[in-house]
């Protein structure tokens, strides 16, 4: 596509989809309808029948939000290390190598600059396909730099979150990324540049409990799961079944935690309008 | 007195010494025997605590007799005036906040409180705060900032409460907002982990110019039980997860997350509460004096630079 990413390769949860040629069909997991795979792709990974939002990759979001040819990636060369020597079913160091190989990216965050309707913006997006979009030192550093660049240049920051939270394998250093990123967000605020936080499915744990809900404007996709604790943990704690729709975007809107729910097709225009009002 | 399994031989020996002392009052020649037993108890104590495993240290951080925030408050501070409520929904007893005098100056004191008795534990929700607790803390920190009073926080929580009401009322936003408020305070801020430093619920009181930890306290991104239940789908694997998480005070120091590890009495703070409190007061005094000598701008910059540098990358 215009910014150099091909949607086919970028689509979905990081599981490479079968070649999406003519005549290949895809079934919607939400409503069960079978449609041409190509339709899902042109419809931005939204089910053409029921409107269910499947995951759009970070690269797909850049194509969607930025003016063609304006994207310039920053901080691409940062790599995670294994500060704790953490081993679960396999060593973290090996997990990193495997994840890089599987996803083709260095870590779970893509950031850079570009233009939206001609206006210079800083843009960052989680890559959920890399270890569930978890935030360790690299992700925290890239986000801090993103906010700092926004502050220096007085440019709006648009950040798309989809993450399970802090990366357990980097222990307390991951926890500290919450403080680091939010402190940098403080600089952006002082510089007078806006922060548009876009909450995608899912945004939980240490990412939700740091910058993600501190947007000057918080926008969420329909049905996105957004919360501090995961539903399983809450059910185990309170020993009751959670109500239908709990922690979904619609629930957060009702409880005053987000500004708007925005379908994918309208996201670009909505952000542009908000920015026009704030800094136009 | 409650005790942990590994403390048992020591606790039993000490009980025998006490019995002997009571029973032998006025009896000639028994002093030597008591002295011998006391020497043995001291040896046992040193041996026991010299090479404690990670899990034993985690257990000490959660010891049922461990001094809590209010114990240190009483021992170190004077003229405490508790202030309640988040001005929005409720007062959260899991976080206690107010103003007190520390060695002649007024400071804001804010900390998690776990509760000692069953009734108090329930009232304080085992030190697991709801959004209102963090919002109360923010309110007090901003008040302290306006009146140029230092902020001293005391961290002791398994984590923020994972419940329905907490989610409904914005636990994520409350924690994130607290991080933002703390990052921008112009006054001296010192955070001390006195027991459990459990994930975001702990960090929400932890964005300080100086972060201190008591020797047998912990600081972790997730509880070892939570980590185990995610990694191995088995919450009883906590001890194995604790090894992996490097959650001890010594680890946090090595990782650059804390500035100062405060020595505890042999066997832990609960075995000599007044010594533990004195050690803490000594370090607070030193750090506070250093921060008071800085300008407001320097303090903001110092805190920013400190957290900005955290993490390891290649």
XYZ file of C-alpha atoms in Angstrom, chain B residues 72-310:
239
model
C 5.640 3.204 61.204
C 3.410 6.263 61.209
C 3.022 5.966 64.953
C 6.699 5.236 65.564
C 8.270 7.871 63.339
C 5.751 10.699 62.929
C 3.848 13.028 65.217
C 0.642 15.036 65.026
C -0.927 12.836 62.340
C -4.157 14.233 60.943
C -5.868 11.747 58.677
C -7.807 13.167 55.740
C -10.444 11.102 54.028
C -12.143 10.684 50.707
C -11.650 11.208 46.984
C -14.342 13.942 46.724
C -16.016 11.923 44.044
C -17.317 8.589 45.262
C -15.954 7.209 48.538
C -13.219 6.935 51.103
C -10.997 3.919 50.526
C -9.555 2.551 53.793
C -6.972 0.485 51.846
C -4.984 3.706 51.498
C -4.461 5.971 54.487
C -3.482 9.581 53.845
C -2.965 12.781 55.764
C -0.428 15.187 57.155
C 2.010 14.532 59.974
C 5.149 15.989 61.487
C 8.486 14.398 60.662
C 11.295 15.804 62.793
C 9.821 19.263 63.015
C 8.334 19.693 59.560
C 4.913 18.950 58.144
C 4.790 16.320 55.434
C 2.067 14.494 53.546
C 2.062 10.795 54.413
C 0.263 8.319 52.182
C 0.381 4.541 52.365
C -1.335 1.248 51.812
C -2.726 -0.355 54.970
C -3.387 -4.087 55.089
C -5.144 -4.597 58.403
C -4.105 -6.853 61.270
C -7.291 -8.492 62.561
C -9.759 -10.296 60.339
C -12.225 -7.457 60.735
C -9.628 -4.824 59.892
C -8.304 -6.859 56.971
C -11.767 -6.881 55.458
C -12.288 -3.187 56.128
C -8.981 -2.373 54.452
C -9.454 -4.989 51.737
C -6.037 -6.515 52.510
C -4.379 -3.328 51.307
C -5.791 -3.671 47.793
C -7.054 -0.248 46.802
C -9.983 0.694 44.634
C -9.803 3.723 42.301
C -10.957 5.938 45.177
C -7.788 5.129 47.109
C -5.561 6.373 44.305
C -7.776 9.408 43.749
C -7.544 10.277 47.442
C -3.765 9.896 47.224
C -3.658 12.232 44.208
C -5.800 14.785 45.969
C -3.470 14.797 48.967
C -0.332 14.926 46.818
C -1.641 17.910 44.894
C -2.597 19.585 48.154
C 0.894 18.993 49.542
C 2.367 20.401 46.340
C 0.330 23.600 46.615
C 1.501 24.152 50.177
C 5.095 23.061 49.533
C 5.009 20.040 51.823
C 7.128 16.980 51.012
C 5.295 13.770 50.114
C 6.292 10.502 51.782
C 4.576 7.364 50.546
C 4.662 3.850 51.980
C 3.972 0.920 49.695
C 2.538 -2.348 50.969
C 0.009 -3.997 48.692
C -0.415 -7.258 46.795
C -1.813 -5.062 43.989
C -4.751 -2.901 43.039
C -8.053 -4.690 43.612
C -9.250 -6.715 40.613
C -12.978 -6.354 41.128
C -16.104 -5.349 39.281
C -16.624 -2.018 41.022
C -12.957 -1.126 40.610
C -13.181 -1.651 36.851
C -16.523 0.102 36.641
C -15.103 3.199 38.303
C -11.887 3.319 36.276
C -9.071 1.500 38.078
C -6.825 1.917 35.023
C -7.368 5.642 34.748
C -6.957 6.118 38.500
C -3.548 4.416 38.524
C -2.371 6.114 35.334
C -3.456 9.492 36.654
C -1.575 8.935 39.888
C 1.614 8.227 37.903
C 1.115 11.496 36.036
C 0.435 13.533 39.163
C 3.499 12.145 40.933
C 5.754 12.728 37.934
C 4.963 16.436 38.022
C 5.109 17.219 41.768
C 7.472 20.078 42.616
C 8.033 19.034 46.229
C 10.381 16.295 47.495
C 8.850 12.843 47.033
C 10.158 9.716 48.774
C 8.527 6.319 48.348
C 9.380 3.399 50.607
C 8.349 -0.179 49.936
C 7.777 -1.543 53.443
C 6.248 -4.915 52.560
C 4.755 -6.016 49.262
C 5.298 -3.842 46.213
C 2.687 -5.449 43.990
C 2.431 -4.211 40.398
C 0.548 -1.109 39.259
C -1.193 -0.743 42.592
C 2.209 -0.274 44.216
C 3.749 1.885 41.498
C 0.786 4.275 41.739
C 2.429 5.529 44.959
C 5.968 4.968 43.698
C 6.983 7.746 41.296
C 9.403 9.429 43.687
C 12.752 11.215 43.687
C 14.034 8.522 45.981
C 12.685 4.981 46.096
C 13.651 3.035 49.208
C 12.965 -0.568 50.109
C 13.143 -2.369 53.398
C 15.486 -5.358 53.197
C 12.727 -7.985 53.230
C 10.240 -6.163 51.041
C 9.483 -7.074 47.433
C 8.745 -5.150 44.244
C 7.247 -6.958 41.282
C 5.329 -6.523 38.059
C 2.938 -9.270 39.174
C 2.480 -11.448 42.261
C 4.394 -14.738 42.022
C 1.073 -16.577 42.272
C -0.391 -14.533 39.416
C 2.734 -15.081 37.348
C 2.590 -18.825 37.993
C -1.063 -19.054 37.053
C -0.335 -17.344 33.731
C 2.878 -19.211 32.918
C 2.009 -22.663 34.182
C -1.741 -22.354 34.797
C -0.948 -23.264 38.388
C -1.061 -20.663 41.159
C 0.686 -23.014 43.589
C 3.889 -22.631 41.558
C 4.411 -19.222 43.229
C 7.795 -20.128 44.751
C 9.170 -21.047 41.302
C 7.801 -17.843 39.780
C 9.270 -15.785 42.626
C 12.736 -17.062 41.658
C 12.218 -15.933 38.064
C 10.768 -12.519 38.855
C 13.817 -11.180 40.742
C 11.490 -9.385 43.089
C 13.670 -8.957 46.184
C 15.006 -5.620 47.384
C 18.541 -6.653 46.426
C 17.368 -7.436 42.871
C 15.561 -4.096 42.584
C 18.752 -2.344 43.640
C 20.783 -4.214 41.004
C 18.200 -3.351 38.347
C 18.356 0.352 39.198
C 14.774 0.507 40.396
C 15.515 1.512 44.010
C 18.114 3.837 45.450
C 18.513 2.499 48.923
C 17.850 -0.813 50.675
C 17.237 -0.279 54.378
C 18.588 -2.961 56.673
C 16.075 -4.762 58.866
C 16.669 -6.293 62.288
C 17.912 -9.898 62.170
C 14.933 -12.039 61.241
C 12.898 -9.191 59.827
C 11.207 -5.968 60.917
C 8.631 -7.805 63.056
C 11.345 -9.159 65.379
C 12.375 -5.669 66.510
C 9.826 -3.094 65.452
C 11.423 -0.093 67.097
C 14.807 -0.799 65.515
C 13.120 -1.224 62.133
C 11.374 2.122 62.583
C 14.600 3.848 63.636
C 16.448 2.493 60.597
C 13.681 3.782 58.342
C 13.597 7.209 60.006
C 17.373 7.511 59.643
C 17.230 7.000 55.889
C 14.172 9.207 55.391
C 15.982 12.014 57.222
C 19.050 11.785 54.962
C 17.136 11.602 51.695
C 14.670 14.298 52.641
C 17.457 16.717 53.557
C 19.082 16.132 50.164
C 15.849 16.740 48.299
C 14.994 19.827 50.331
C 18.284 21.341 49.241
C 17.206 21.119 45.594
C 15.010 23.636 43.760
C 11.502 22.658 42.665
C 12.693 22.564 39.037
C 15.614 20.335 39.964
C 13.320 17.941 41.784
C 10.973 17.635 38.806
C 13.928 17.113 36.477
C 15.595 14.650 38.871
C 12.468 12.506 39.062
C 11.985 12.622 35.309
C 15.562 11.616 34.583
C 15.403 8.827 37.146
C 12.403 7.060 35.637
C 13.373 7.954 32.086
C 16.545 5.908 32.522
C 14.782 2.772 33.749
